[in-house]
Amino acid sequence: PPMKPLLLACTLAVAFSAIAADKPNSTKVTGTVLTPKTVKDYAGLTLELRLYEYHPFIADKPADLVAKLNLKDYAHKAGKETKTKITIGEAGKIMPGMSYYLTCFVIDAKTKRYLMGEKDGKRGLCKVLTGGNPNKVNLILRDLRK
């Protein structure tokens, strides 16, 4: 019988460490980047995601880069969906009063943009983390090539 409280303590410790793994004010954003099957083939490009922090009330202050994720040799074949799981910003900490957004592009070695990722395929800034914005996103790539 003295094992019961110990077991409970261990279970709680495990539960708490699992919670601590995802720090409550971490800038970590996860999700997927999707290239629709209607998009023409591409290969040898780089999927680049950037997480920025900005002050919502100071217009002339540039946004600061919090984290960057580059996946090289990124490719896609028309007729088939290409889906990639992403995680960015695990090391950062949400700063009080700041706002965050994510950019997502498929670029070449000269950083020319070929495709652009948009939250749920909607145009506009992909806001994340604060102000009721998600820490999990579904980015749909839109072809910028003519």
Tab-separated table of N, CA and C in Angstrom:
chain	number	residue	atom	x	y	z
A	1	PRO	N	0.780	-1.232	0.000
A	1	PRO	CA	0.000	0.000	0.000
A	1	PRO	C	0.821	1.296	0.000
A	2	PRO	N	2.018	1.380	0.622
A	2	PRO	CA	2.736	2.664	0.544
A	2	PRO	C	3.174	3.017	-0.884
A	3	MET	N	3.011	2.097	-1.822
A	3	MET	CA	3.393	2.356	-3.214
A	3	MET	C	2.437	3.330	-3.903
A	4	LYS	N	1.167	3.314	-3.519
A	4	LYS	CA	0.159	4.156	-4.181
A	4	LYS	C	0.544	5.635	-4.249
A	5	PRO	N	0.865	6.295	-3.124
A	5	PRO	CA	1.216	7.725	-3.197
A	5	PRO	C	2.447	7.979	-4.066
A	6	LEU	N	3.406	7.046	-4.013
A	6	LEU	CA	4.629	7.197	-4.800
A	6	LEU	C	4.297	7.149	-6.291
A	7	LEU	N	3.451	6.183	-6.644
A	7	LEU	CA	3.036	6.038	-8.035
A	7	LEU	C	2.344	7.312	-8.517
A	8	LEU	N	1.468	7.850	-7.675
A	8	LEU	CA	0.767	9.087	-8.004
A	8	LEU	C	1.766	10.226	-8.195
A	9	ALA	N	2.736	10.321	-7.296
A	9	ALA	CA	3.757	11.370	-7.388
A	9	ALA	C	4.530	11.248	-8.698
A	10	CYS	N	4.873	10.016	-9.067
A	10	CYS	CA	5.608	9.797	-10.322
A	10	CYS	C	4.764	10.201	-11.522
A	11	THR	N	3.498	9.801	-11.508
A	11	THR	CA	2.589	10.136	-12.604
A	11	THR	C	2.476	11.652	-12.754
A	12	LEU	N	2.333	12.341	-11.623
A	12	LEU	CA	2.231	13.797	-11.662
A	12	LEU	C	3.513	14.423	-12.187
A	13	ALA	N	4.654	13.902	-11.735
A	13	ALA	CA	5.942	14.441	-12.177
A	13	ALA	C	6.068	14.313	-13.695
A	14	VAL	N	5.672	13.158	-14.215
A	14	VAL	CA	5.731	12.941	-15.665
A	14	VAL	C	4.794	13.913	-16.377
A	15	ALA	N	3.583	14.068	-15.847
A	15	ALA	CA	2.616	14.987	-16.454
A	15	ALA	C	3.163	16.411	-16.469
A	16	PHE	N	3.764	16.823	-15.357
A	16	PHE	CA	4.297	18.184	-15.283
A	16	PHE	C	5.472	18.388	-16.232
A	17	SER	N	6.346	17.383	-16.348
A	17	SER	CA	7.495	17.556	-17.237
A	17	SER	C	7.032	17.599	-18.692
A	18	ALA	N	5.947	16.887	-18.998
A	18	ALA	CA	5.407	16.931	-20.361
A	18	ALA	C	4.877	18.329	-20.669
A	19	ILE	N	4.262	18.946	-19.663
A	19	ILE	CA	3.739	20.304	-19.845
A	19	ILE	C	4.904	21.284	-20.000
A	20	ALA	N	5.929	21.100	-19.173
A	20	ALA	CA	7.078	22.005	-19.190
A	20	ALA	C	7.834	21.943	-20.517
A	21	ALA	N	7.738	20.802	-21.205
A	21	ALA	CA	8.449	20.644	-22.476
A	21	ALA	C	8.000	21.710	-23.476
A	22	ASP	N	6.705	22.000	-23.489
A	22	ASP	CA	6.199	23.087	-24.318
A	22	ASP	C	6.040	24.292	-23.403
A	23	LYS	N	7.084	25.084	-23.317
A	23	LYS	CA	7.052	26.214	-22.389
A	23	LYS	C	5.843	27.092	-22.702
A	24	PRO	N	5.119	27.530	-21.683
A	24	PRO	CA	3.872	28.264	-21.920
A	24	PRO	C	4.073	29.557	-22.707
A	25	ASN	N	5.241	30.180	-22.595
A	25	ASN	CA	5.465	31.416	-23.352
A	25	ASN	C	6.544	31.238	-24.414
A	26	SER	N	6.612	30.024	-24.958
A	26	SER	CA	7.570	29.739	-26.022
A	26	SER	C	7.046	30.309	-27.339
A	27	THR	N	7.957	30.726	-28.211
A	27	THR	CA	7.549	31.231	-29.528
A	27	THR	C	7.426	30.083	-30.537
A	28	LYS	N	7.384	28.856	-30.039
A	28	LYS	CA	7.303	27.689	-30.922
A	28	LYS	C	6.007	27.696	-31.739
A	29	VAL	N	6.156	27.548	-33.044
A	29	VAL	CA	5.012	27.432	-33.949
A	29	VAL	C	5.190	26.138	-34.734
A	30	THR	N	4.131	25.351	-34.819
A	30	THR	CA	4.192	24.114	-35.592
A	30	THR	C	3.117	24.162	-36.666
A	31	GLY	N	3.186	23.227	-37.591
A	31	GLY	CA	2.145	23.159	-38.601
A	31	GLY	C	2.593	22.421	-39.839
A	32	THR	N	1.889	22.697	-40.925
A	32	THR	CA	2.213	22.057	-42.193
A	32	THR	C	2.290	23.104	-43.289
A	33	VAL	N	3.139	22.800	-44.262
A	33	VAL	CA	3.222	23.611	-45.475
A	33	VAL	C	2.762	22.698	-46.596
A	34	LEU	N	1.786	23.171	-47.336
A	34	LEU	CA	1.172	22.348	-48.368
A	34	LEU	C	1.337	22.980	-49.747
A	35	THR	N	1.847	22.180	-50.687
A	35	THR	CA	1.850	22.615	-52.083
A	35	THR	C	0.693	21.875	-52.747
A	36	PRO	N	-0.336	22.611	-53.213
A	36	PRO	CA	-1.477	21.951	-53.866
A	36	PRO	C	-1.052	21.205	-55.129
A	37	LYS	N	-1.833	20.185	-55.496
A	37	LYS	CA	-1.457	19.372	-56.659
A	37	LYS	C	-1.555	20.139	-57.973
A	38	THR	N	-2.248	21.281	-57.960
A	38	THR	CA	-2.386	22.089	-59.175
A	38	THR	C	-1.123	22.907	-59.483
A	39	VAL	N	-0.200	22.989	-58.505
A	39	VAL	CA	1.027	23.775	-58.704
A	39	VAL	C	2.000	23.006	-59.604
A	40	LYS	N	2.601	23.737	-60.558
A	40	LYS	CA	3.576	23.146	-61.481
A	40	LYS	C	4.787	22.606	-60.722
A	41	ASP	N	5.481	21.663	-61.358
A	41	ASP	CA	6.685	21.061	-60.762
A	41	ASP	C	7.702	22.115	-60.358
A	42	TYR	N	8.427	21.819	-59.294
A	42	TYR	CA	9.638	22.575	-58.958
A	42	TYR	C	10.580	21.636	-58.216
A	43	ALA	N	11.862	21.952	-58.270
A	43	ALA	CA	12.859	21.105	-57.606
A	43	ALA	C	14.088	21.927	-57.280
A	44	GLY	N	14.866	21.451	-56.315
A	44	GLY	CA	16.128	22.094	-55.964
A	44	GLY	C	15.969	23.479	-55.367
A	45	LEU	N	14.800	23.768	-54.818
A	45	LEU	CA	14.578	25.076	-54.207
A	45	LEU	C	14.670	24.945	-52.684
A	46	THR	N	14.469	26.044	-51.977
A	46	THR	CA	14.543	26.040	-50.517
A	46	THR	C	13.229	26.550	-49.946
A	47	LEU	N	12.681	25.795	-49.000
A	47	LEU	CA	11.505	26.262	-48.267
A	47	LEU	C	12.042	27.068	-47.095
A	48	GLU	N	11.678	28.348	-47.041
A	48	GLU	CA	12.186	29.199	-45.968
A	48	GLU	C	11.043	29.778	-45.158
A	49	LEU	N	11.085	29.534	-43.859
A	49	LEU	CA	10.120	30.139	-42.943
A	49	LEU	C	10.860	31.063	-42.007
A	50	ARG	N	10.266	32.201	-41.738
A	50	ARG	CA	10.841	33.155	-40.793
A	50	ARG	C	9.763	33.569	-39.810
A	51	LEU	N	10.153	33.628	-38.549
A	51	LEU	CA	9.255	34.077	-37.493
A	51	LEU	C	9.743	35.442	-37.029
A	52	TYR	N	8.860	36.427	-37.091
A	52	TYR	CA	9.216	37.798	-36.716
A	52	TYR	C	8.434	38.254	-35.495
A	53	GLU	N	9.059	39.156	-34.737
A	53	GLU	CA	8.429	39.781	-33.582
A	53	GLU	C	8.357	41.274	-33.873
A	54	TYR	N	7.211	41.878	-33.585
A	54	TYR	CA	7.103	43.323	-33.817
A	54	TYR	C	6.245	43.956	-32.738
A	55	HIS	N	6.407	45.253	-32.600
A	55	HIS	CA	5.615	46.000	-31.626
A	55	HIS	C	4.370	46.511	-32.342
A	56	PRO	N	3.182	46.069	-31.916
A	56	PRO	CA	1.971	46.424	-32.666
A	56	PRO	C	1.657	47.915	-32.713
A	57	PHE	N	2.240	48.709	-31.798
A	57	PHE	CA	1.886	50.135	-31.762
A	57	PHE	C	3.001	51.060	-32.223
A	58	ILE	N	4.150	50.500	-32.603
A	58	ILE	CA	5.241	51.356	-33.088
A	58	ILE	C	5.454	51.043	-34.563
A	59	ALA	N	4.908	51.905	-35.407
A	59	ALA	CA	4.879	51.628	-36.841
A	59	ALA	C	6.254	51.679	-37.499
A	60	ASP	N	7.123	52.597	-37.048
A	60	ASP	CA	8.385	52.771	-37.767
A	60	ASP	C	9.529	51.903	-37.228
A	61	LYS	N	9.216	50.999	-36.307
A	61	LYS	CA	10.245	50.087	-35.800
A	61	LYS	C	10.166	48.792	-36.611
A	62	PRO	N	11.277	48.405	-37.253
A	62	PRO	CA	11.217	47.178	-38.059
A	62	PRO	C	11.017	45.934	-37.186
A	63	ALA	N	10.454	44.896	-37.777
A	63	ALA	CA	10.247	43.644	-37.052
A	63	ALA	C	11.590	42.950	-36.845
A	64	ASP	N	11.706	42.218	-35.747
A	64	ASP	CA	12.938	41.476	-35.463
A	64	ASP	C	12.749	40.012	-35.806
A	65	LEU	N	13.777	39.433	-36.419
A	65	LEU	CA	13.741	38.015	-36.756
A	65	LEU	C	13.968	37.200	-35.483
A	66	VAL	N	13.021	36.325	-35.158
A	66	VAL	CA	13.132	35.485	-33.964
A	66	VAL	C	13.752	34.139	-34.338
A	67	ALA	N	13.321	33.588	-35.476
A	67	ALA	CA	13.810	32.278	-35.892
A	67	ALA	C	13.663	32.118	-37.394
A	68	LYS	N	14.518	31.251	-37.946
A	68	LYS	CA	14.488	30.991	-39.381
A	68	LYS	C	14.646	29.491	-39.599
A	69	LEU	N	13.884	28.963	-40.530
A	69	LEU	CA	13.957	27.540	-40.861
A	69	LEU	C	14.145	27.419	-42.366
A	70	ASN	N	15.203	26.716	-42.780
A	70	ASN	CA	15.457	26.507	-44.203
A	70	ASN	C	15.508	25.020	-44.512
A	71	LEU	N	14.652	24.577	-45.420
A	71	LEU	CA	14.693	23.193	-45.870
A	71	LEU	C	15.174	23.199	-47.311
A	72	LYS	N	16.390	22.688	-47.511
A	72	LYS	CA	17.018	22.711	-48.836
A	72	LYS	C	16.484	21.583	-49.718
A	73	ASP	N	16.782	21.685	-51.018
A	73	ASP	CA	16.382	20.667	-51.998
A	73	ASP	C	14.890	20.379	-51.926
A	74	TYR	N	14.128	21.449	-51.814
A	74	TYR	CA	12.684	21.315	-51.709
A	74	TYR	C	12.110	21.100	-53.103
A	75	ALA	N	11.217	20.127	-53.235
A	75	ALA	CA	10.696	19.790	-54.558
A	75	ALA	C	9.222	19.408	-54.493
A	76	HIS	N	8.587	19.470	-55.649
A	76	HIS	CA	7.161	19.154	-55.758
A	76	HIS	C	6.862	18.683	-57.175
A	77	LYS	N	5.975	17.703	-57.282
A	77	LYS	CA	5.524	17.224	-58.594
A	77	LYS	C	4.044	17.563	-58.754
A	78	ALA	N	3.719	18.185	-59.895
A	78	ALA	CA	2.321	18.518	-60.183
A	78	ALA	C	1.476	17.246	-60.166
A	79	GLY	N	0.207	17.390	-59.762
A	79	GLY	CA	-0.695	16.243	-59.752
A	79	GLY	C	-0.726	15.534	-58.407
A	80	LYS	N	0.208	15.900	-57.524
A	80	LYS	CA	0.271	15.265	-56.205
A	80	LYS	C	0.532	16.357	-55.171
A	81	GLU	N	-0.174	16.281	-54.046
A	81	GLU	CA	0.029	17.236	-52.961
A	81	GLU	C	1.384	16.999	-52.297
A	82	THR	N	2.090	18.077	-51.973
A	82	THR	CA	3.331	17.943	-51.206
A	82	THR	C	3.078	18.568	-49.843
A	83	LYS	N	3.257	17.759	-48.786
A	83	LYS	CA	2.960	18.215	-47.424
A	83	LYS	C	4.219	18.101	-46.576
A	84	THR	N	4.563	19.165	-45.873
A	84	THR	CA	5.752	19.170	-45.026
A	84	THR	C	5.389	19.651	-43.629
A	85	LYS	N	5.796	18.886	-42.620
A	85	LYS	CA	5.575	19.308	-41.227
A	85	LYS	C	6.693	20.267	-40.824
A	86	ILE	N	6.325	21.329	-40.136
A	86	ILE	CA	7.318	22.318	-39.727
A	86	ILE	C	7.217	22.641	-38.240
A	87	THR	N	8.370	22.993	-37.672
A	87	THR	CA	8.456	23.503	-36.297
A	87	THR	C	9.492	24.608	-36.317
A	88	ILE	N	9.138	25.747	-35.787
A	88	ILE	CA	10.047	26.900	-35.792
A	88	ILE	C	9.903	27.660	-34.468
A	89	GLY	N	10.980	28.280	-34.033
A	89	GLY	CA	10.921	29.186	-32.882
A	89	GLY	C	10.921	28.546	-31.513
A	90	GLU	N	11.330	27.262	-31.417
A	90	GLU	CA	11.299	26.565	-30.120
A	90	GLU	C	12.123	27.279	-29.055
A	91	ALA	N	13.215	27.906	-29.462
A	91	ALA	CA	14.144	28.504	-28.491
A	91	ALA	C	13.690	29.874	-27.972
A	92	GLY	N	12.785	30.525	-28.705
A	92	GLY	CA	12.398	31.887	-28.330
A	92	GLY	C	11.380	31.959	-27.214
A	93	LYS	N	11.227	33.159	-26.683
A	93	LYS	CA	10.292	33.415	-25.588
A	93	LYS	C	9.377	34.575	-25.994
A	94	ILE	N	8.085	34.407	-25.800
A	94	ILE	CA	7.129	35.470	-26.126
A	94	ILE	C	7.356	36.656	-25.191
A	95	MET	N	7.532	37.824	-25.776
A	95	MET	CA	7.741	39.025	-24.980
A	95	MET	C	6.410	39.729	-24.760
A	96	PRO	N	6.158	40.199	-23.536
A	96	PRO	CA	4.894	40.873	-23.243
A	96	PRO	C	4.679	42.076	-24.163
A	97	GLY	N	3.477	42.196	-24.697
A	97	GLY	CA	3.133	43.344	-25.531
A	97	GLY	C	3.572	43.247	-26.976
A	98	MET	N	4.299	42.178	-27.326
A	98	MET	CA	4.770	42.052	-28.705
A	98	MET	C	3.815	41.173	-29.520
A	99	SER	N	3.881	41.346	-30.849
A	99	SER	CA	3.090	40.522	-31.756
A	99	SER	C	4.046	39.741	-32.648
A	100	TYR	N	3.518	38.684	-33.273
A	100	TYR	CA	4.370	37.782	-34.049
A	100	TYR	C	3.713	37.423	-35.372
A	101	TYR	N	4.547	37.249	-36.394
A	101	TYR	CA	4.027	36.734	-37.661
A	101	TYR	C	5.062	35.847	-38.321
A	102	LEU	N	4.573	35.046	-39.242
A	102	LEU	CA	5.385	34.057	-39.930
A	102	LEU	C	5.387	34.380	-41.411
A	103	THR	N	6.547	34.253	-42.057
A	103	THR	CA	6.576	34.339	-43.519
A	103	THR	C	7.037	32.988	-44.041
A	104	CYS	N	6.571	32.643	-45.218
A	104	CYS	CA	6.893	31.349	-45.801
A	104	CYS	C	7.038	31.523	-47.306
A	105	PHE	N	8.235	31.208	-47.813
A	105	PHE	CA	8.488	31.306	-49.250
A	105	PHE	C	9.279	30.102	-49.727
A	106	VAL	N	9.095	29.759	-50.988
A	106	VAL	CA	9.986	28.804	-51.639
A	106	VAL	C	10.877	29.660	-52.520
A	107	ILE	N	12.189	29.603	-52.241
A	107	ILE	CA	13.148	30.501	-52.889
A	107	ILE	C	14.266	29.714	-53.579
A	108	ASP	N	14.989	30.417	-54.474
A	108	ASP	CA	16.165	29.790	-55.078
A	108	ASP	C	17.418	30.283	-54.352
A	109	ALA	N	18.583	29.899	-54.846
A	109	ALA	CA	19.850	30.249	-54.190
A	109	ALA	C	20.066	31.758	-54.111
A	110	LYS	N	19.438	32.512	-55.028
A	110	LYS	CA	19.578	33.979	-55.032
A	110	LYS	C	18.429	34.639	-54.257
A	111	THR	N	17.695	33.861	-53.494
A	111	THR	CA	16.527	34.272	-52.694
A	111	THR	C	15.355	34.825	-53.517
A	112	LYS	N	15.333	34.513	-54.806
A	112	LYS	CA	14.171	34.877	-55.629
A	112	LYS	C	13.000	34.005	-55.161
A	113	ARG	N	11.841	34.632	-54.994
A	113	ARG	CA	10.669	33.923	-54.479
A	113	ARG	C	9.856	33.278	-55.601
A	114	TYR	N	9.584	31.991	-55.462
A	114	TYR	CA	8.805	31.249	-56.449
A	114	TYR	C	7.384	30.985	-55.968
A	115	LEU	N	7.267	30.674	-54.686
A	115	LEU	CA	5.952	30.428	-54.108
A	115	LEU	C	5.885	31.087	-52.746
A	116	MET	N	4.657	31.350	-52.313
A	116	MET	CA	4.449	32.027	-51.042
A	116	MET	C	3.425	31.244	-50.229
A	117	GLY	N	3.754	30.987	-48.955
A	117	GLY	CA	2.829	30.264	-48.088
A	117	GLY	C	1.883	31.217	-47.392
A	118	GLU	N	0.595	30.877	-47.405
A	118	GLU	CA	-0.417	31.726	-46.762
A	118	GLU	C	-1.260	30.889	-45.808
A	119	LYS	N	-1.558	31.467	-44.637
A	119	LYS	CA	-2.330	30.761	-43.615
A	119	LYS	C	-3.702	30.386	-44.162
A	120	ASP	N	-3.948	29.073	-44.227
A	120	ASP	CA	-5.208	28.534	-44.763
A	120	ASP	C	-5.510	29.055	-46.171
A	121	GLY	N	-4.465	29.464	-46.892
A	121	GLY	CA	-4.637	29.930	-48.260
A	121	GLY	C	-5.217	31.328	-48.375
A	122	LYS	N	-5.286	32.054	-47.250
A	122	LYS	CA	-5.848	33.412	-47.273
A	122	LYS	C	-4.725	34.436	-47.325
A	123	ARG	N	-4.927	35.482	-48.106
A	123	ARG	CA	-3.910	36.535	-48.215
A	123	ARG	C	-3.839	37.338	-46.932
A	124	GLY	N	-2.703	37.966	-46.727
A	124	GLY	CA	-2.529	38.801	-45.538
A	124	GLY	C	-1.472	38.233	-44.615
A	125	LEU	N	-1.129	39.010	-43.611
A	125	LEU	CA	-0.094	38.651	-42.658
A	125	LEU	C	-0.486	37.393	-41.882
A	126	CYS	N	0.442	36.455	-41.787
A	126	CYS	CA	0.198	35.225	-41.034
A	126	CYS	C	0.575	35.460	-39.574
A	127	LYS	N	-0.377	36.025	-38.826
A	127	LYS	CA	-0.116	36.339	-37.413
A	127	LYS	C	-0.205	35.068	-36.579
A	128	VAL	N	0.706	34.957	-35.611
A	128	VAL	CA	0.748	33.773	-34.755
A	128	VAL	C	0.973	34.159	-33.292
A	129	LEU	N	0.726	33.188	-32.420
A	129	LEU	CA	1.099	33.210	-30.995
A	129	LEU	C	0.318	34.119	-30.055
A	130	THR	N	0.223	35.415	-30.345
A	130	THR	CA	-0.414	36.322	-29.386
A	130	THR	C	-1.709	36.891	-29.954
A	131	GLY	N	-2.475	37.542	-29.109
A	131	GLY	CA	-3.714	38.188	-29.563
A	131	GLY	C	-4.718	37.210	-30.123
A	132	GLY	N	-4.744	36.006	-29.559
A	132	GLY	CA	-5.710	35.005	-30.016
A	132	GLY	C	-5.304	34.304	-31.299
A	133	ASN	N	-4.092	34.569	-31.791
A	133	ASN	CA	-3.609	33.900	-33.001
A	133	ASN	C	-2.992	32.547	-32.643
A	134	PRO	N	-3.019	31.606	-33.595
A	134	PRO	CA	-2.626	30.228	-33.287
A	134	PRO	C	-1.111	30.016	-33.172
A	135	ASN	N	-0.734	28.889	-32.528
A	135	ASN	CA	0.671	28.480	-32.542
A	135	ASN	C	0.811	27.249	-33.435
A	136	LYS	N	-0.274	26.957	-34.159
A	136	LYS	CA	-0.261	25.860	-35.123
A	136	LYS	C	-0.896	26.410	-36.403
A	137	VAL	N	-0.199	26.283	-37.519
A	137	VAL	CA	-0.696	26.867	-38.762
A	137	VAL	C	-0.680	25.866	-39.909
A	138	ASN	N	-1.570	26.101	-40.844
A	138	ASN	CA	-1.603	25.332	-42.076
A	138	ASN	C	-1.333	26.336	-43.193
A	139	LEU	N	-0.132	26.264	-43.762
A	139	LEU	CA	0.251	27.218	-44.803
A	139	LEU	C	0.092	26.570	-46.167
A	140	ILE	N	-0.605	27.257	-47.053
A	140	ILE	CA	-0.805	26.739	-48.405
A	140	ILE	C	0.014	27.590	-49.360
A	141	LEU	N	0.866	26.915	-50.144
A	141	LEU	CA	1.748	27.642	-51.055
A	141	LEU	C	1.004	28.085	-52.307
A	142	ARG	N	1.200	29.350	-52.639
A	142	ARG	CA	0.618	29.927	-53.849
A	142	ARG	C	1.752	30.207	-54.819
A	143	ASP	N	1.564	29.796	-56.058
A	143	ASP	CA	2.590	29.959	-57.087
A	143	ASP	C	2.720	31.421	-57.483
A	144	LEU	N	3.925	31.969	-57.390
A	144	LEU	CA	4.159	33.360	-57.794
A	144	LEU	C	4.728	33.421	-59.210
A	145	ARG	N	5.040	32.243	-59.782
A	145	ARG	CA	5.584	32.211	-61.142
A	145	ARG	C	4.454	32.497	-62.117
A	146	LYS	N	4.787	33.186	-63.178
A	146	LYS	CA	3.750	33.491	-64.170
A	146	LYS	C	3.672	32.363	-65.173
